[in-house]
């Protein structure tokens, strides 16, 4: 599941790069 999670986070960061970066920064820290 870790690989899948990393893959999702990767796609998330690069997919919404810039726009959601601020919105998901807190969530990313919470997950990490």
Tab-separated table of C-alpha atoms in Angstrom:
chain	number	residue	atom	x	y	z
A	1	UNK	CA	0.000	0.000	0.000
A	2	UNK	CA	2.928	2.315	0.614
A	3	UNK	CA	3.882	2.254	-3.064
A	4	UNK	CA	0.300	3.007	-4.037
A	5	UNK	CA	0.142	5.878	-1.566
A	6	UNK	CA	3.386	7.355	-2.884
A	7	UNK	CA	2.081	6.986	-6.431
A	8	UNK	CA	-1.105	8.833	-5.500
A	9	UNK	CA	0.815	11.588	-3.767
A	10	UNK	CA	3.130	11.864	-6.778
A	11	UNK	CA	0.234	12.182	-9.213
A	12	UNK	CA	-1.465	14.546	-6.783
A	13	UNK	CA	1.499	16.903	-6.549
A	14	UNK	CA	2.280	16.866	-10.269
A	15	UNK	CA	-1.336	16.772	-11.385
A	16	UNK	CA	-2.485	19.752	-9.356
A	17	UNK	CA	0.946	21.355	-9.210
A	18	UNK	CA	0.745	24.910	-7.956
A	19	UNK	CA	-3.032	25.135	-7.666
A	20	UNK	CA	-3.644	22.529	-4.988
A	21	UNK	CA	-0.114	22.797	-3.611
A	22	UNK	CA	-1.262	25.232	-0.949
A	23	UNK	CA	-4.537	23.419	-0.317
A	24	UNK	CA	-2.921	20.002	0.093
A	25	UNK	CA	0.250	21.093	1.868
A	26	UNK	CA	-1.376	20.624	5.255
A	27	UNK	CA	-2.949	17.347	4.208
A	28	UNK	CA	0.335	16.113	2.763
A	29	UNK	CA	2.060	16.796	6.073
A	30	UNK	CA	-0.735	15.027	7.918
A	31	UNK	CA	-0.367	11.949	5.708
A	32	UNK	CA	3.426	12.004	5.843
